[in-house]
Tab-separated table of C-alpha atoms and ligand atoms in Angstrom:
chain	number	residue	atom	x	y	z
H	1	MET	CA	7.296	18.084	28.751
H	2	TYR	CA	8.829	21.264	27.311
H	3	ARG	CA	12.350	19.916	27.581
H	4	GLN	CA	11.421	16.632	26.027
H	5	SER	CA	9.834	18.474	23.081
H	6	LEU	CA	12.866	20.652	22.539
H	7	GLU	CA	15.149	17.645	22.518
H	8	TYR	CA	12.919	15.901	19.998
H	9	ARG	CA	13.160	18.889	17.704
H	10	GLN	CA	16.923	19.172	17.989
H	11	TRP	CA	17.396	15.450	17.523
H	12	SER	CA	15.200	15.250	14.478
H	13	THR	CA	16.704	18.270	12.711
H	14	ALA	CA	20.275	17.212	13.426
H	15	ASN	CA	19.859	13.623	12.319
H	16	LYS	CA	16.914	13.762	9.939
H	17	SER	CA	15.665	10.591	11.564
H	18	VAL	CA	13.980	10.420	14.951
H	19	MET	CA	14.151	6.674	15.516
H	20	GLY	CA	15.567	5.283	12.317
H	21	GLU	CA	12.587	5.730	9.991
H	22	GLY	CA	13.260	5.971	6.279
H	23	SER	CA	16.218	4.822	4.186
H	24	THR	CA	14.621	1.369	4.122
H	25	PRO	CA	16.213	-1.489	2.168
H	26	LEU	CA	15.595	-1.828	-1.557
H	27	ILE	CA	16.039	-5.429	-2.624
H	28	ARG	CA	15.587	-7.411	-5.811
H	29	LEU	CA	13.062	-10.267	-5.856
H	30	LEU	CA	14.836	-12.774	-8.090
H	31	GLN	CA	12.741	-15.778	-7.083
H	32	LEU	CA	9.542	-13.901	-7.824
H	33	GLU	CA	10.881	-12.868	-11.242
H	34	LYS	CA	11.713	-16.501	-11.967
H	35	LYS	CA	8.387	-17.934	-10.764
H	36	LEU	CA	6.357	-15.383	-12.732
H	37	GLU	CA	8.680	-15.754	-15.754
H	38	TRP	CA	9.011	-12.008	-15.657
H	39	ALA	CA	11.316	-10.548	-18.297
H	40	GLY	CA	12.118	-7.385	-16.359
H	41	GLU	CA	13.289	-6.694	-12.835
H	42	ILE	CA	11.087	-6.731	-9.743
H	43	TRP	CA	12.302	-4.838	-6.694
H	44	ALA	CA	10.864	-4.359	-3.215
H	45	LYS	CA	11.008	-1.227	-1.096
H	46	CYS	CA	10.945	-2.674	2.420
H	47	GLU	CA	8.776	-0.145	4.233
H	48	PHE	CA	7.783	-2.795	6.778
H	49	GLN	CA	11.233	-2.271	8.291
H	50	ASN	CA	10.378	1.165	9.656
H	51	PRO	CA	10.421	1.455	13.496
H	52	THR	CA	6.713	0.722	14.059
H	53	GLY	CA	6.434	-1.635	11.104
H	54	SER	CA	5.005	0.592	8.382
H	55	PHE	CA	5.819	3.600	6.173
H	56	LYS	CA	3.459	5.668	8.346
H	57	ASP	CA	6.504	6.592	10.475
H	58	ARG	CA	7.772	8.882	7.721
H	59	GLY	CA	4.623	10.982	7.922
H	60	SER	CA	4.333	10.870	11.706
H	61	VAL	CA	7.678	12.646	12.032
H	62	SER	CA	6.459	15.646	10.033
H	63	GLU	CA	3.159	15.809	11.926
H	64	ILE	CA	4.783	15.722	15.356
H	65	GLN	CA	7.169	18.486	14.316
H	66	ILE	CA	4.213	20.682	13.322
H	67	ALA	CA	2.363	19.855	16.561
H	68	LEU	CA	5.417	20.940	18.570
H	69	SER	CA	6.004	24.136	16.637
H	70	HIS	CA	2.316	25.086	16.954
H	71	ASN	CA	2.452	24.383	20.711
H	72	LYS	CA	-0.341	21.833	20.555
H	73	GLN	CA	-1.017	19.725	23.643
H	74	GLY	CA	-1.482	16.647	21.582
H	75	VAL	CA	-2.417	15.002	18.327
H	76	VAL	CA	-5.363	13.008	17.029
H	77	CYS	CA	-5.875	10.805	13.998
H	78	ALA	CA	-8.378	8.417	12.491
H	79	SER	CA	-6.716	5.158	11.563
H	80	THR	CA	-7.187	1.650	10.243
H	81	GLY	CA	-4.400	0.655	12.680
H	82	ASN	CA	-0.913	1.446	11.439
H	83	MET	CA	-1.236	5.204	11.661
H	84	ALA	CA	-2.430	4.824	15.256
H	85	ALA	CA	0.563	2.607	16.052
H	86	SER	CA	2.965	5.032	14.424
H	87	LEU	CA	1.617	8.387	15.585
H	88	SER	CA	1.363	7.089	19.185
H	89	ALA	CA	5.005	6.083	19.227
H	90	TYR	CA	6.267	9.398	17.858
H	91	ALA	CA	3.906	11.378	20.110
H	92	ALA	CA	5.196	9.475	23.154
H	93	ARG	CA	8.761	10.319	22.224
H	94	ALA	CA	7.887	14.001	21.920
H	95	GLY	CA	5.932	14.054	25.192
H	96	LEU	CA	2.627	14.777	23.446
H	97	LYS	CA	-0.775	13.294	24.213
H	98	CYS	CA	-2.183	11.114	21.435
H	99	TYR	CA	-5.780	10.191	20.655
H	100	VAL	CA	-6.603	7.663	17.978
H	101	VAL	CA	-10.010	6.967	16.493
H	102	VAL	CA	-10.254	3.440	15.107
H	103	PRO	CA	-12.912	1.052	13.816
H	104	THR	CA	-13.798	-1.657	16.383
H	105	ILE	CA	-12.541	-4.327	13.953
H	106	THR	CA	-8.925	-3.025	13.965
H	107	PRO	CA	-6.315	-5.794	14.497
H	108	GLU	CA	-5.422	-6.102	18.214
H	109	THR	CA	-1.660	-5.981	17.725
H	110	LYS	CA	-1.867	-2.597	16.034
H	111	LEU	CA	-4.033	-1.292	18.902
H	112	ARG	CA	-1.635	-2.730	21.450
H	113	GLN	CA	1.172	-0.744	19.811
H	114	ALA	CA	-0.888	2.411	20.349
H	115	THR	CA	-1.992	1.732	23.928
H	116	ILE	CA	1.430	0.608	25.152
H	117	ALA	CA	2.706	4.029	24.046
H	118	GLY	CA	-0.010	5.675	26.117
H	119	ALA	CA	-2.454	6.629	23.369
H	120	GLU	CA	-6.112	7.019	24.190
H	121	LEU	CA	-8.319	4.850	21.986
H	122	VAL	CA	-11.677	5.988	20.733
H	123	LYS	CA	-13.362	2.963	19.163
H	124	ILE	CA	-16.091	3.574	16.614
H	125	ASN	CA	-18.550	0.901	15.667
H	126	GLY	CA	-18.244	1.897	12.039
H	127	ASN	CA	-15.713	2.104	9.244
H	128	TYR	CA	-12.644	4.272	8.723
H	129	ASP	CA	-14.543	7.022	6.913
H	130	GLU	CA	-16.731	7.526	10.001
H	131	CYS	CA	-13.635	7.672	12.211
H	132	VAL	CA	-12.376	10.631	10.165
H	133	GLY	CA	-15.423	12.710	11.180
H	134	GLU	CA	-14.892	11.879	14.837
H	135	ALA	CA	-11.177	12.786	14.683
H	136	ILE	CA	-12.024	16.194	13.179
H	137	ALA	CA	-14.506	16.844	16.005
H	138	LEU	CA	-12.020	15.788	18.710
H	139	ALA	CA	-9.271	18.002	17.275
H	140	ALA	CA	-11.488	21.075	17.499
H	141	LYS	CA	-12.788	20.214	20.976
H	142	LYS	CA	-9.430	19.488	22.640
H	143	ASN	CA	-7.120	21.807	20.644
H	144	LEU	CA	-5.179	18.907	19.146
H	145	LEU	CA	-3.336	18.818	15.837
H	146	LEU	CA	-5.506	16.910	13.381
H	147	CYS	CA	-3.224	14.286	11.885
H	148	GLY	CA	-3.933	11.892	9.065
H	149	ASP	CA	-3.795	11.790	5.320
H	150	TYR	CA	-3.448	15.510	4.796
H	151	GLU	CA	-0.696	17.677	3.312
H	152	VAL	CA	1.790	17.439	6.204
H	153	ARG	CA	1.808	13.651	6.180
H	154	ARG	CA	2.108	13.488	2.421
H	155	GLU	CA	5.156	15.732	2.596
H	156	GLY	CA	6.879	13.306	5.004
H	157	GLN	CA	5.958	10.301	2.902
H	158	ARG	CA	7.396	11.809	-0.287
H	159	SER	CA	10.769	10.603	0.939
H	160	ILE	CA	9.834	7.116	-0.350
H	161	GLY	CA	9.779	8.409	-3.944
H	162	ILE	CA	12.882	10.517	-3.421
H	163	GLU	CA	14.846	7.533	-2.098
H	164	LEU	CA	13.701	5.382	-5.032
H	165	ALA	CA	14.561	8.096	-7.545
H	166	CYS	CA	18.032	8.420	-6.027
H	167	SER	CA	18.655	4.651	-6.028
H	168	GLY	CA	20.261	4.775	-9.458
H	169	ILE	CA	17.945	2.032	-10.740
H	170	ASN	CA	15.723	4.170	-12.989
H	171	PHE	CA	12.372	2.507	-12.287
H	172	SER	CA	9.752	2.440	-15.038
H	173	ALA	CA	6.854	1.691	-12.675
H	174	PHE	CA	5.926	1.352	-9.020
H	175	ILE	CA	3.053	-0.617	-7.519
H	176	CYS	CA	1.483	0.680	-4.336
H	177	PRO	CA	-1.547	-0.341	-2.251
H	178	ILE	CA	-4.228	2.352	-2.068
H	179	GLY	CA	-6.255	3.175	1.030
H	180	ASN	CA	-6.645	6.950	1.086
H	181	GLY	CA	-4.188	7.135	-1.798
H	182	THR	CA	-1.754	9.236	0.189
H	183	VAL	CA	1.276	6.974	0.084
H	184	GLY	CA	0.907	6.326	-3.651
H	185	CYS	CA	0.563	10.044	-4.427
H	186	ALA	CA	3.442	10.910	-2.112
H	187	THR	CA	5.649	8.339	-3.851
H	188	ALA	CA	4.766	9.736	-7.295
H	189	GLU	CA	5.448	13.266	-6.064
H	190	GLY	CA	8.757	12.226	-4.537
H	191	PHE	CA	9.864	10.757	-7.881
H	192	ALA	CA	8.694	13.937	-9.645
H	193	LYS	CA	10.834	16.081	-7.345
H	194	LYS	CA	13.800	14.289	-8.885
H	195	ASN	CA	12.358	14.619	-12.412
H	196	GLN	CA	11.377	10.961	-12.718
H	197	ARG	CA	7.874	9.902	-13.739
H	198	PRO	CA	7.485	6.123	-13.524
H	199	GLN	CA	4.035	4.620	-14.102
H	200	PHE	CA	1.951	4.793	-10.933
H	201	ILE	CA	0.098	1.510	-10.528
H	202	GLY	CA	-2.347	1.570	-7.633
H	203	VAL	CA	-3.915	-1.555	-6.096
H	204	GLN	CA	-7.219	-1.739	-4.258
H	205	GLY	CA	-9.125	-4.652	-2.765
H	206	PHE	CA	-12.309	-5.801	-4.512
H	207	GLY	CA	-15.178	-4.391	-2.456
H	208	ALA	CA	-13.134	-1.333	-1.444
H	209	ASP	CA	-12.135	-0.125	-4.885
H	210	PRO	CA	-13.917	3.118	-5.773
H	211	LEU	CA	-10.842	4.387	-7.627
H	212	THR	CA	-10.432	1.328	-9.863
H	213	ALA	CA	-14.100	1.689	-10.838
H	214	ALA	CA	-13.698	5.404	-11.604
H	215	TRP	CA	-10.520	4.794	-13.580
H	216	LYS	CA	-11.941	1.914	-15.648
H	217	ASN	CA	-15.172	3.707	-16.519
H	218	ASN	CA	-13.650	7.163	-16.785
H	219	LYS	CA	-16.258	8.426	-14.320
H	220	PRO	CA	-16.124	10.568	-11.160
H	221	ILE	CA	-15.356	8.706	-7.928
H	222	CYS	CA	-18.394	7.101	-6.358
H	223	ALA	CA	-17.783	6.408	-2.648
H	224	ILE	CA	-18.444	2.907	-1.330
H	225	ARG	CA	-20.550	3.068	1.828
H	226	LYS	CA	-19.587	-0.273	3.294
H	227	PRO	CA	-16.123	-1.096	1.972
H	228	LYS	CA	-14.974	-4.653	2.537
H	229	THR	CA	-11.564	-6.125	1.831
H	230	ILE	CA	-9.458	-8.514	3.911
H	231	ALA	CA	-6.634	-5.948	3.752
H	232	SER	CA	-7.779	-3.672	6.590
H	233	ALA	CA	-5.162	-1.009	5.752
H	234	MET	CA	-6.883	-0.521	2.393
H	235	ASN	CA	-10.452	-0.726	3.670
H	236	VAL	CA	-11.416	2.817	2.732
H	237	GLY	CA	-14.592	3.600	0.811
H	238	CYS	CA	-14.062	7.323	0.325
H	239	PRO	CA	-10.308	7.932	-0.158
H	240	LEU	CA	-9.153	11.369	1.027
H	241	ASP	CA	-6.610	11.563	-1.791
H	242	GLY	CA	-8.843	9.798	-4.320
H	243	LYS	CA	-9.031	12.580	-6.868
H	244	LEU	CA	-5.301	13.250	-6.672
H	245	THR	CA	-4.617	9.525	-7.100
H	246	LEU	CA	-6.660	9.403	-10.307
H	247	ASP	CA	-4.918	12.506	-11.643
H	248	LEU	CA	-1.421	11.187	-10.904
H	249	VAL	CA	-2.174	7.686	-12.221
H	250	ARG	CA	-3.463	9.191	-15.486
H	251	ALA	CA	-0.590	11.653	-15.783
H	252	SER	CA	1.936	8.830	-15.435
H	253	ASP	CA	0.157	6.534	-17.906
H	254	GLY	CA	-0.309	4.161	-14.989
H	255	ALA	CA	-3.219	1.951	-13.951
H	256	LEU	CA	-5.506	0.978	-11.102
H	257	VAL	CA	-6.244	-2.681	-10.476
H	258	SER	CA	-8.353	-4.566	-7.939
H	259	VAL	CA	-7.441	-7.834	-6.281
H	260	THR	CA	-9.662	-10.286	-4.408
H	261	ASP	CA	-9.222	-11.429	-0.799
H	262	LYS	CA	-8.214	-14.845	-2.088
H	263	GLU	CA	-5.573	-13.401	-4.403
H	264	ILE	CA	-4.193	-11.253	-1.569
H	265	THR	CA	-3.918	-14.171	0.860
H	266	ALA	CA	-2.287	-16.381	-1.764
H	267	ALA	CA	0.198	-13.637	-2.692
H	268	GLN	CA	1.091	-13.082	0.964
H	269	GLN	CA	1.956	-16.758	1.413
H	270	PHE	CA	3.717	-16.956	-1.951
H	271	LEU	CA	6.013	-14.039	-1.102
H	272	ALA	CA	6.886	-15.534	2.283
H	273	ARG	CA	7.598	-18.975	0.792
H	274	ILE	CA	9.717	-17.923	-2.150
H	275	GLU	CA	11.404	-14.778	-0.854
H	276	GLY	CA	11.125	-15.158	2.936
H	277	ILE	CA	9.327	-11.836	3.227
H	278	PHE	CA	6.285	-11.662	5.518
H	279	VAL	CA	4.232	-8.546	4.872
H	280	GLU	CA	0.709	-7.589	5.818
H	281	SER	CA	-2.082	-8.194	3.373
H	282	ALA	CA	-2.261	-4.626	2.006
H	283	ALA	CA	1.411	-4.874	1.050
H	284	ALA	CA	0.917	-8.368	-0.410
H	285	ALA	CA	-1.729	-6.882	-2.716
H	286	THR	CA	1.136	-5.429	-4.785
H	287	VAL	CA	2.337	-8.961	-5.553
H	288	ALA	CA	-1.226	-10.051	-6.379
H	289	ALA	CA	-1.442	-7.119	-8.793
H	290	LEU	CA	1.592	-8.114	-10.878
H	291	PRO	CA	-0.229	-10.498	-13.252
H	292	LYS	CA	-3.083	-7.993	-13.614
H	293	ILE	CA	-1.221	-4.979	-14.918
H	294	PRO	CA	-3.072	-4.100	-18.170
H	295	GLN	CA	-0.084	-3.844	-20.505
H	296	PRO	CA	2.761	-5.485	-18.723
H	297	ASN	CA	5.917	-3.922	-19.885
H	298	GLN	CA	8.034	-6.896	-19.026
H	299	CYS	CA	11.319	-5.310	-19.821
H	300	ALA	CA	10.453	-2.864	-17.120
H	301	LYS	CA	12.073	-2.242	-13.792
H	302	ILE	CA	9.222	-2.301	-11.367
H	303	VAL	CA	9.237	-1.662	-7.619
H	304	LEU	CA	6.673	-2.928	-5.118
H	305	ILE	CA	6.051	-0.682	-2.127
H	306	LEU	CA	5.862	-3.233	0.694
H	307	THR	CA	4.054	-0.914	3.083
H	308	GLY	CA	3.693	-2.910	6.301
H	309	SER	CA	4.829	-5.897	8.358
H	310	GLY	CA	2.947	-9.170	8.571
H	311	LEU	CA	3.853	-9.532	12.242
H	312	LYS	CA	1.023	-7.392	13.567
H	313	GLU	CA	-1.890	-8.678	11.571
H	314	ASN	CA	-4.302	-11.083	13.229
H	315	VAL	CA	-5.268	-14.111	11.229
U	401	PLP	C1	-1.879	3.014	5.509
U	401	PLP	C2	-1.473	1.815	4.796
U	401	PLP	C3	-1.760	1.616	3.429
U	401	PLP	C4	-2.580	2.591	2.629
U	401	PLP	O1	-1.980	3.839	2.535
U	401	PLP	P1	-2.783	5.140	2.080
U	401	PLP	O2	-1.826	6.239	2.237
U	401	PLP	O3	-3.974	5.251	3.000
U	401	PLP	O4	-3.232	4.919	0.678
U	401	PLP	C5	-1.273	0.484	2.817
U	401	PLP	N1	-0.569	-0.438	3.494
U	401	PLP	C6	-0.285	-0.297	4.799
U	401	PLP	C7	0.488	-1.348	5.487
U	401	PLP	C8	-0.725	0.831	5.496
U	401	PLP	O5	-0.441	0.947	6.802
């Protein structure tokens, strides 16, 4: 195990990529622009092309590095599915034990990705927010590194914003799905590191949209006890980075919008039919959000963060 860990560390520092995560394609969506009669440019950051099928791989790399340097025996996270799939893969590669705490309703394919890599599943008959409590307890009990939407992961995920800022395109806005808010905040912070401040437009699903409500009414965040959206990756009622999301959205003159299950499903099919891109529903929410942006600046260059692959979502 020791040797495997050492090799992981050397490999990741020498190459900056453990298994090819990051530096994902950035492509223009010309058909979408045409169909929506959009005056500006719409781009897609293809995060679904990361090794385990979501941007979560960027954050898993940083967490595993910390776990190794702190001599932890393993890692644990609460997950709506993709983080479990990602952390398990990177833990396996580093020779670390991985525990994942997931809601019983998590899509099977995402769980299969975790178990095939040897992760131990702890299924909770409850929602994501309840899984977080269980993960914290397990970390303390078994001396594991507590992984999830905390500072270390956000640091890894900032590379999305950095890559976009260095693309030479000069984006005026980005649209990102919001679960805990971590990927949206990380993207905004990555842009800021390169002195760019595009509008941060966050998307939530109706029924799991405490941040949209707080933003619209200019009120503190009121957690939703039983969140319910078809996009399981965004089904979070008490976002860990909720407050930070509101702050960064406001600071960038951005917006928060909510989209219905029906709008998400339609957008997912629309994107596949006109652009050939099959993403999971949370990612498709960014397309559903386009017509709902409060003051569409149609001369804008906007980028959709297509967070995850459609291949592992049950229908
Ligand atoms: C995790 C995830 C999200 C939500 O990201 P947060 O950092 O929790 O806001 C969105 N889409 C996909 C595909 C995800 O896996």
